Amino acid sequence: MTMYITPQDELHVEYQGIALTCPHCQAVSHLTPVAVPRFDELSSRKPKHIGIVFRCDACGEPIFLKFGVKAYTALRVELATNYAEIERARENFPLTYLPQEAEALFKEALSCYAASCFNAFGSMSRRTAQSLFRDLGERGKLQLFDTLQEIRVLAELDDDTFATLRAVLFGSDADPWPHQPDLNARDAGILLEVMRDLLYQTFVRKARLMQAVTFRKFVAPSNAEVG
Ligand SMILES: [Zn+2]
């Protein structure tokens, strides 16, 4: 994909344009540029990065993206095709089933992830796990570890990734320094999916089953009524 700004101040994007998950309406939507920096000004100042405001085609709200500049030529300001999202879509997650303390901690973890602070996300995920271990006891901790092992097999995680996840969630703050591995965007993305599945298996699934069972007990006709 080639992207550049023309001397007529128009943003030219080849192929299908830019699509991403809108931080306002959560839809995967195409973006239309609404405010592109002026070619003349860019050419005279030659900044390394430029910002462009787009409109989400689904909801019309503004989305700001930052691009690196690859080259300044007489006919175009050529942009790098990867961009930084200033506001990322928040992850949707049914948090209300979690114990109160874990809910508060994991909410903050999700905010870190949305802000692309991946190591902060890792640290808050560990605090969430620590809070759960305290709530669930040693047996609960072992069950969580079993669930992590299941996820490893199901998602076909490689050994390095699994070791990273295990160190983040099950490592101890008393381990030798550094007691937490550094997380990049990819690690954090996988950790997010694992946390989602781990919490879903442990709390959401159980809570929904309990609700369904209670509902069935309540609405099922007794034998006497049927007969
Ligand atoms: Zn939108």
PDB file of C-alpha atoms and ligand atoms in Angstrom:
ATOM      1  CA  MET A   1       0.000   0.000   0.000  1.00  0.00           C
ATOM      2  CA  THR A   2       1.285   3.483  -0.874  1.00  0.00           C
ATOM      3  CA  MET A   3       0.067   6.576   0.907  1.00  0.00           C
ATOM      4  CA  TYR A   4       0.997  10.123   0.098  1.00  0.00           C
ATOM      5  CA  ILE A   5      -0.168  13.712   0.266  1.00  0.00           C
ATOM      6  CA  THR A   6      -0.321  15.552  -3.073  1.00  0.00           C
ATOM      7  CA  PRO A   7       0.587  19.227  -3.722  1.00  0.00           C
ATOM      8  CA  GLN A   8      -3.214  19.750  -3.808  1.00  0.00           C
ATOM      9  CA  ASP A   9      -3.294  18.726  -0.112  1.00  0.00           C
ATOM     10  CA  GLU A  10      -5.152  15.513  -0.885  1.00  0.00           C
ATOM     11  CA  LEU A  11      -4.398  12.246   0.863  1.00  0.00           C
ATOM     12  CA  HIS A  12      -3.966   9.481  -1.638  1.00  0.00           C
ATOM     13  CA  VAL A  13      -4.369   5.898  -0.374  1.00  0.00           C
ATOM     14  CA  GLU A  14      -3.986   2.958  -2.701  1.00  0.00           C
ATOM     15  CA  TYR A  15      -6.115  -0.180  -2.551  1.00  0.00           C
ATOM     16  CA  GLN A  16      -8.875  -0.302   0.042  1.00  0.00           C
ATOM     17  CA  GLY A  17      -7.980   2.656   2.198  1.00  0.00           C
ATOM     18  CA  ILE A  18      -7.706   2.489   5.955  1.00  0.00           C
ATOM     19  CA  ALA A  19     -10.049   0.390   8.087  1.00  0.00           C
ATOM     20  CA  LEU A  20      -9.834  -0.179  11.824  1.00  0.00           C
ATOM     21  CA  THR A  21     -11.964  -0.795  14.890  1.00  0.00           C
ATOM     22  CA  CYS A  22     -13.497   2.583  15.709  1.00  0.00           C
ATOM     23  CA  PRO A  23     -12.850   3.656  19.335  1.00  0.00           C
ATOM     24  CA  HIS A  24     -16.260   5.361  19.407  1.00  0.00           C
ATOM     25  CA  CYS A  25     -18.712   2.863  17.878  1.00  0.00           C
ATOM     26  CA  GLN A  26     -16.511  -0.298  18.027  1.00  0.00           C
ATOM     27  CA  ALA A  27     -17.396  -1.162  14.407  1.00  0.00           C
ATOM     28  CA  VAL A  28     -14.662  -2.196  11.977  1.00  0.00           C
ATOM     29  CA  SER A  29     -15.086   0.752   9.657  1.00  0.00           C
ATOM     30  CA  HIS A  30     -13.450   2.557   6.770  1.00  0.00           C
ATOM     31  CA  LEU A  31     -12.076   6.000   7.438  1.00  0.00           C
ATOM     32  CA  THR A  32     -12.433   9.159   5.365  1.00  0.00           C
ATOM     33  CA  PRO A  33      -9.777  11.864   5.792  1.00  0.00           C
ATOM     34  CA  VAL A  34     -11.279  15.153   6.990  1.00  0.00           C
ATOM     35  CA  ALA A  35      -8.185  17.157   7.992  1.00  0.00           C
ATOM     36  CA  VAL A  36      -4.908  16.608   6.108  1.00  0.00           C
ATOM     37  CA  PRO A  37      -1.862  18.832   6.807  1.00  0.00           C
ATOM     38  CA  ARG A  38      -0.982  21.259   3.987  1.00  0.00           C
ATOM     39  CA  PHE A  39       1.583  20.077   1.462  1.00  0.00           C
ATOM     40  CA  ASP A  40       3.410  23.438   1.372  1.00  0.00           C
ATOM     41  CA  GLU A  41       3.807  23.623   5.100  1.00  0.00           C
ATOM     42  CA  LEU A  42       4.962  19.990   5.357  1.00  0.00           C
ATOM     43  CA  SER A  43       7.482  20.505   2.559  1.00  0.00           C
ATOM     44  CA  SER A  44       9.010  23.536   4.238  1.00  0.00           C
ATOM     45  CA  ARG A  45       9.135  22.138   7.776  1.00  0.00           C
ATOM     46  CA  LYS A  46       9.647  18.437   6.935  1.00  0.00           C
ATOM     47  CA  PRO A  47       8.480  16.916  10.224  1.00  0.00           C
ATOM     48  CA  LYS A  48       9.271  13.214  10.830  1.00  0.00           C
ATOM     49  CA  HIS A  49       5.693  12.466  11.850  1.00  0.00           C
ATOM     50  CA  ILE A  50       2.386  13.922  10.792  1.00  0.00           C
ATOM     51  CA  GLY A  51      -1.147  13.625  12.136  1.00  0.00           C
ATOM     52  CA  ILE A  52      -4.312  13.226  10.091  1.00  0.00           C
ATOM     53  CA  VAL A  53      -7.885  13.453  11.327  1.00  0.00           C
ATOM     54  CA  PHE A  54     -10.300  10.961   9.787  1.00  0.00           C
ATOM     55  CA  ARG A  55     -14.015  10.434  10.075  1.00  0.00           C
ATOM     56  CA  CYS A  56     -15.382   6.997  10.956  1.00  0.00           C
ATOM     57  CA  ASP A  57     -17.679   6.073   8.050  1.00  0.00           C
ATOM     58  CA  ALA A  58     -19.945   4.163  10.452  1.00  0.00           C
ATOM     59  CA  CYS A  59     -20.587   6.761  13.172  1.00  0.00           C
ATOM     60  CA  GLY A  60     -19.029   9.992  11.875  1.00  0.00           C
ATOM     61  CA  GLU A  61     -16.872  10.577  14.969  1.00  0.00           C
ATOM     62  CA  PRO A  62     -13.298  11.832  14.521  1.00  0.00           C
ATOM     63  CA  ILE A  63     -10.291   9.471  14.657  1.00  0.00           C
ATOM     64  CA  PHE A  64      -6.744  10.808  14.874  1.00  0.00           C
ATOM     65  CA  LEU A  65      -3.865   8.775  13.397  1.00  0.00           C
ATOM     66  CA  LYS A  66      -0.152   9.518  13.392  1.00  0.00           C
ATOM     67  CA  PHE A  67       2.095   8.498  10.482  1.00  0.00           C
ATOM     68  CA  GLY A  68       5.839   8.484   9.946  1.00  0.00           C
ATOM     69  CA  VAL A  69       7.020  10.305   6.795  1.00  0.00           C
ATOM     70  CA  LYS A  70       9.053   8.138   4.410  1.00  0.00           C
ATOM     71  CA  ALA A  71      10.101  10.777   1.900  1.00  0.00           C
ATOM     72  CA  TYR A  72       9.592  14.386   0.870  1.00  0.00           C
ATOM     73  CA  THR A  73       9.648  14.872  -2.923  1.00  0.00           C
ATOM     74  CA  ALA A  74       8.503  17.691  -5.182  1.00  0.00           C
ATOM     75  CA  LEU A  75       5.281  15.847  -6.023  1.00  0.00           C
ATOM     76  CA  ARG A  76       4.373  13.975  -2.892  1.00  0.00           C
ATOM     77  CA  VAL A  77       4.873  13.599   0.846  1.00  0.00           C
ATOM     78  CA  GLU A  78       5.133   9.855   1.149  1.00  0.00           C
ATOM     79  CA  LEU A  79       3.867   8.286   4.395  1.00  0.00           C
ATOM     80  CA  ALA A  80       4.740   5.041   6.119  1.00  0.00           C
ATOM     81  CA  THR A  81       1.792   2.658   5.921  1.00  0.00           C
ATOM     82  CA  ASN A  82       1.841   1.692   9.575  1.00  0.00           C
ATOM     83  CA  TYR A  83       0.302   4.268  11.864  1.00  0.00           C
ATOM     84  CA  ALA A  84      -0.219   4.945  15.552  1.00  0.00           C
ATOM     85  CA  GLU A  85      -3.767   5.071  16.859  1.00  0.00           C
ATOM     86  CA  ILE A  86      -4.035   7.851  19.398  1.00  0.00           C
ATOM     87  CA  GLU A  87      -7.290   6.475  20.793  1.00  0.00           C
ATOM     88  CA  ARG A  88      -7.779   2.718  20.637  1.00  0.00           C
ATOM     89  CA  ALA A  89     -11.051   0.879  20.867  1.00  0.00           C
ATOM     90  CA  ARG A  90     -11.691  -0.371  24.393  1.00  0.00           C
ATOM     91  CA  GLU A  91     -11.929  -4.110  24.766  1.00  0.00           C
ATOM     92  CA  ASN A  92     -15.400  -5.286  25.603  1.00  0.00           C
ATOM     93  CA  PHE A  93     -15.439  -7.693  28.459  1.00  0.00           C
ATOM     94  CA  PRO A  94     -18.202  -8.737  30.880  1.00  0.00           C
ATOM     95  CA  LEU A  95     -16.408  -7.742  34.092  1.00  0.00           C
ATOM     96  CA  THR A  96     -19.400  -7.813  36.421  1.00  0.00           C
ATOM     97  CA  TYR A  97     -18.988 -11.534  37.123  1.00  0.00           C
ATOM     98  CA  LEU A  98     -15.513 -11.057  38.610  1.00  0.00           C
ATOM     99  CA  PRO A  99     -14.853 -10.610  42.326  1.00  0.00           C
ATOM    100  CA  GLN A 100     -14.924  -6.865  43.107  1.00  0.00           C
ATOM    101  CA  GLU A 101     -11.202  -6.367  43.655  1.00  0.00           C
ATOM    102  CA  ALA A 102     -10.191  -8.343  40.554  1.00  0.00           C
ATOM    103  CA  GLU A 103     -12.765  -6.401  38.533  1.00  0.00           C
ATOM    104  CA  ALA A 104     -11.265  -3.051  39.553  1.00  0.00           C
ATOM    105  CA  LEU A 105      -7.716  -4.246  38.833  1.00  0.00           C
ATOM    106  CA  PHE A 106      -8.549  -5.759  35.473  1.00  0.00           C
ATOM    107  CA  LYS A 107     -10.452  -2.620  34.408  1.00  0.00           C
ATOM    108  CA  GLU A 108      -7.227  -0.701  34.903  1.00  0.00           C
ATOM    109  CA  ALA A 109      -5.331  -3.406  33.002  1.00  0.00           C
ATOM    110  CA  LEU A 110      -7.678  -2.901  30.039  1.00  0.00           C
ATOM    111  CA  SER A 111      -7.138   0.875  30.179  1.00  0.00           C
ATOM    112  CA  CYS A 112      -3.360   0.268  30.018  1.00  0.00           C
ATOM    113  CA  TYR A 113      -3.849  -1.984  26.991  1.00  0.00           C
ATOM    114  CA  ALA A 114      -6.062   0.600  25.273  1.00  0.00           C
ATOM    115  CA  ALA A 115      -3.293   3.176  25.825  1.00  0.00           C
ATOM    116  CA  SER A 116      -0.704   0.769  24.309  1.00  0.00           C
ATOM    117  CA  CYS A 117       1.135   0.597  27.676  1.00  0.00           C
ATOM    118  CA  PHE A 118       1.855  -3.105  27.309  1.00  0.00           C
ATOM    119  CA  ASN A 119       4.161  -3.616  30.308  1.00  0.00           C
ATOM    120  CA  ALA A 120       1.714  -1.743  32.520  1.00  0.00           C
ATOM    121  CA  PHE A 121      -0.975  -4.079  31.140  1.00  0.00           C
ATOM    122  CA  GLY A 122       1.233  -7.051  32.109  1.00  0.00           C
ATOM    123  CA  SER A 123       1.760  -5.720  35.636  1.00  0.00           C
ATOM    124  CA  MET A 124      -1.941  -5.066  36.186  1.00  0.00           C
ATOM    125  CA  SER A 125      -2.760  -8.512  34.772  1.00  0.00           C
ATOM    126  CA  ARG A 126      -0.393 -10.006  37.363  1.00  0.00           C
ATOM    127  CA  ARG A 127      -2.081  -8.012  40.133  1.00  0.00           C
ATOM    128  CA  THR A 128      -5.446  -9.259  38.872  1.00  0.00           C
ATOM    129  CA  ALA A 129      -4.136 -12.834  38.992  1.00  0.00           C
ATOM    130  CA  GLN A 130      -2.715 -12.314  42.502  1.00  0.00           C
ATOM    131  CA  SER A 131      -6.076 -11.031  43.691  1.00  0.00           C
ATOM    132  CA  LEU A 132      -7.800 -14.086  42.184  1.00  0.00           C
ATOM    133  CA  PHE A 133      -5.328 -16.508  43.805  1.00  0.00           C
ATOM    134  CA  ARG A 134      -6.073 -14.914  47.186  1.00  0.00           C
ATOM    135  CA  ASP A 135      -9.819 -15.243  46.572  1.00  0.00           C
ATOM    136  CA  LEU A 136      -9.775 -18.774  45.154  1.00  0.00           C
ATOM    137  CA  GLY A 137      -7.106 -20.313  47.381  1.00  0.00           C
ATOM    138  CA  GLU A 138      -4.386 -22.803  46.427  1.00  0.00           C
ATOM    139  CA  ARG A 139      -6.841 -25.157  44.713  1.00  0.00           C
ATOM    140  CA  GLY A 140      -8.264 -22.332  42.645  1.00  0.00           C
ATOM    141  CA  LYS A 141      -4.763 -21.272  41.663  1.00  0.00           C
ATOM    142  CA  LEU A 142      -4.002 -24.800  40.445  1.00  0.00           C
ATOM    143  CA  GLN A 143      -7.248 -24.846  38.464  1.00  0.00           C
ATOM    144  CA  LEU A 144      -6.320 -21.539  36.850  1.00  0.00           C
ATOM    145  CA  PHE A 145      -2.956 -23.041  35.915  1.00  0.00           C
ATOM    146  CA  ASP A 146      -4.721 -26.077  34.395  1.00  0.00           C
ATOM    147  CA  THR A 147      -6.921 -23.706  32.391  1.00  0.00           C
ATOM    148  CA  LEU A 148      -3.804 -21.910  31.146  1.00  0.00           C
ATOM    149  CA  GLN A 149      -2.366 -25.294  30.063  1.00  0.00           C
ATOM    150  CA  GLU A 150      -5.604 -26.062  28.178  1.00  0.00           C
ATOM    151  CA  ILE A 151      -5.418 -22.699  26.425  1.00  0.00           C
ATOM    152  CA  ARG A 152      -1.813 -23.488  25.503  1.00  0.00           C
ATOM    153  CA  VAL A 153      -2.881 -26.673  23.731  1.00  0.00           C
ATOM    154  CA  LEU A 154      -6.045 -25.240  22.153  1.00  0.00           C
ATOM    155  CA  ALA A 155      -4.372 -22.075  20.874  1.00  0.00           C
ATOM    156  CA  GLU A 156      -1.169 -23.952  19.943  1.00  0.00           C
ATOM    157  CA  LEU A 157       1.011 -21.455  21.821  1.00  0.00           C
ATOM    158  CA  ASP A 158       4.753 -21.880  21.322  1.00  0.00           C
ATOM    159  CA  ASP A 159       7.035 -22.556  24.320  1.00  0.00           C
ATOM    160  CA  ASP A 160       8.420 -19.004  24.521  1.00  0.00           C
ATOM    161  CA  THR A 161       4.972 -17.428  24.515  1.00  0.00           C
ATOM    162  CA  PHE A 162       3.720 -19.870  27.123  1.00  0.00           C
ATOM    163  CA  ALA A 163       6.773 -19.231  29.328  1.00  0.00           C
ATOM    164  CA  THR A 164       6.106 -15.477  29.096  1.00  0.00           C
ATOM    165  CA  LEU A 165       2.436 -15.854  30.026  1.00  0.00           C
ATOM    166  CA  ARG A 166       3.275 -18.175  32.904  1.00  0.00           C
ATOM    167  CA  ALA A 167       5.894 -15.771  34.228  1.00  0.00           C
ATOM    168  CA  VAL A 168       3.500 -12.798  34.043  1.00  0.00           C
ATOM    169  CA  LEU A 169       0.550 -14.500  35.694  1.00  0.00           C
ATOM    170  CA  PHE A 170       2.060 -17.145  37.956  1.00  0.00           C
ATOM    171  CA  GLY A 171       5.473 -15.666  38.721  1.00  0.00           C
ATOM    172  CA  SER A 172       6.109 -14.244  42.160  1.00  0.00           C
ATOM    173  CA  ASP A 173       7.154 -10.697  43.026  1.00  0.00           C
ATOM    174  CA  ALA A 174       9.813 -12.424  45.177  1.00  0.00           C
ATOM    175  CA  ASP A 175      11.435 -14.007  42.079  1.00  0.00           C
ATOM    176  CA  PRO A 176      14.910 -12.716  41.177  1.00  0.00           C
ATOM    177  CA  TRP A 177      14.954  -9.485  39.171  1.00  0.00           C
ATOM    178  CA  PRO A 178      13.582  -9.045  36.535  1.00  0.00           C
ATOM    179  CA  HIS A 179      10.602 -10.880  38.025  1.00  0.00           C
ATOM    180  CA  GLN A 180       8.378  -9.944  35.083  1.00  0.00           C
ATOM    181  CA  PRO A 181       9.264 -10.367  31.400  1.00  0.00           C
ATOM    182  CA  ASP A 182       9.124  -7.371  29.033  1.00  0.00           C
ATOM    183  CA  LEU A 183       5.986  -7.451  26.913  1.00  0.00           C
ATOM    184  CA  ASN A 184       5.785  -6.220  23.328  1.00  0.00           C
ATOM    185  CA  ALA A 185       2.556  -5.525  21.435  1.00  0.00           C
ATOM    186  CA  ARG A 186       2.292  -9.138  20.265  1.00  0.00           C
ATOM    187  CA  ASP A 187       2.832 -10.637  23.746  1.00  0.00           C
ATOM    188  CA  ALA A 188       0.304  -8.227  25.206  1.00  0.00           C
ATOM    189  CA  GLY A 189      -2.265  -9.097  22.536  1.00  0.00           C
ATOM    190  CA  ILE A 190      -1.898 -12.799  23.338  1.00  0.00           C
ATOM    191  CA  LEU A 191      -1.998 -12.100  27.085  1.00  0.00           C
ATOM    192  CA  LEU A 192      -5.249 -10.185  26.562  1.00  0.00           C
ATOM    193  CA  GLU A 193      -6.848 -13.141  24.763  1.00  0.00           C
ATOM    194  CA  VAL A 194      -5.590 -15.532  27.449  1.00  0.00           C
ATOM    195  CA  MET A 195      -6.916 -13.330  30.291  1.00  0.00           C
ATOM    196  CA  ARG A 196     -10.240 -13.109  28.481  1.00  0.00           C
ATOM    197  CA  ASP A 197     -10.482 -16.883  28.175  1.00  0.00           C
ATOM    198  CA  LEU A 198      -9.135 -17.564  31.673  1.00  0.00           C
ATOM    199  CA  LEU A 199     -11.628 -15.211  33.309  1.00  0.00           C
ATOM    200  CA  TYR A 200     -14.435 -16.425  31.093  1.00  0.00           C
ATOM    201  CA  GLN A 201     -13.782 -20.087  31.972  1.00  0.00           C
ATOM    202  CA  THR A 202     -13.407 -19.344  35.667  1.00  0.00           C
ATOM    203  CA  PHE A 203     -16.198 -16.866  36.342  1.00  0.00           C
ATOM    204  CA  VAL A 204     -18.421 -15.923  33.435  1.00  0.00           C
ATOM    205  CA  ARG A 205     -19.199 -19.472  32.316  1.00  0.00           C
ATOM    206  CA  LYS A 206     -19.943 -20.563  35.875  1.00  0.00           C
ATOM    207  CA  ALA A 207     -22.133 -17.540  36.619  1.00  0.00           C
ATOM    208  CA  ARG A 208     -24.123 -18.029  33.412  1.00  0.00           C
ATOM    209  CA  LEU A 209     -24.578 -21.759  34.094  1.00  0.00           C
ATOM    210  CA  MET A 210     -25.779 -21.021  37.642  1.00  0.00           C
ATOM    211  CA  GLN A 211     -28.244 -18.461  36.295  1.00  0.00           C
ATOM    212  CA  ALA A 212     -29.513 -20.895  33.661  1.00  0.00           C
ATOM    213  CA  VAL A 213     -29.879 -23.728  36.191  1.00  0.00           C
ATOM    214  CA  THR A 214     -31.736 -21.466  38.636  1.00  0.00           C
ATOM    215  CA  PHE A 215     -34.007 -20.332  35.810  1.00  0.00           C
ATOM    216  CA  ARG A 216     -34.733 -23.931  34.746  1.00  0.00           C
ATOM    217  CA  LYS A 217     -35.566 -24.951  38.320  1.00  0.00           C
ATOM    218  CA  PHE A 218     -37.917 -22.014  38.511  1.00  0.00           C
ATOM    219  CA  VAL A 219     -39.760 -22.488  35.228  1.00  0.00           C
ATOM    220  CA  ALA A 220     -39.709 -26.306  34.878  1.00  0.00           C
ATOM    221  CA  PRO A 221     -43.158 -27.735  35.480  1.00  0.00           C
ATOM    222  CA  SER A 222     -43.254 -30.192  38.391  1.00  0.00           C
ATOM    223  CA  ASN A 223     -44.367 -33.771  37.673  1.00  0.00           C
ATOM    224  CA  ALA A 224     -47.639 -33.175  39.488  1.00  0.00           C
ATOM    225  CA  GLU A 225     -48.552 -30.300  37.166  1.00  0.00           C
ATOM    226  CA  VAL A 226     -47.634 -32.282  34.055  1.00  0.00           C
ATOM    227  CA  GLY A 227     -49.557 -35.360  35.172  1.00  0.00           C
TER     228      GLY A 227
HETATM  229 ZN    ZN B   1     -17.281   4.815  14.576  1.00  0.00          ZN
END
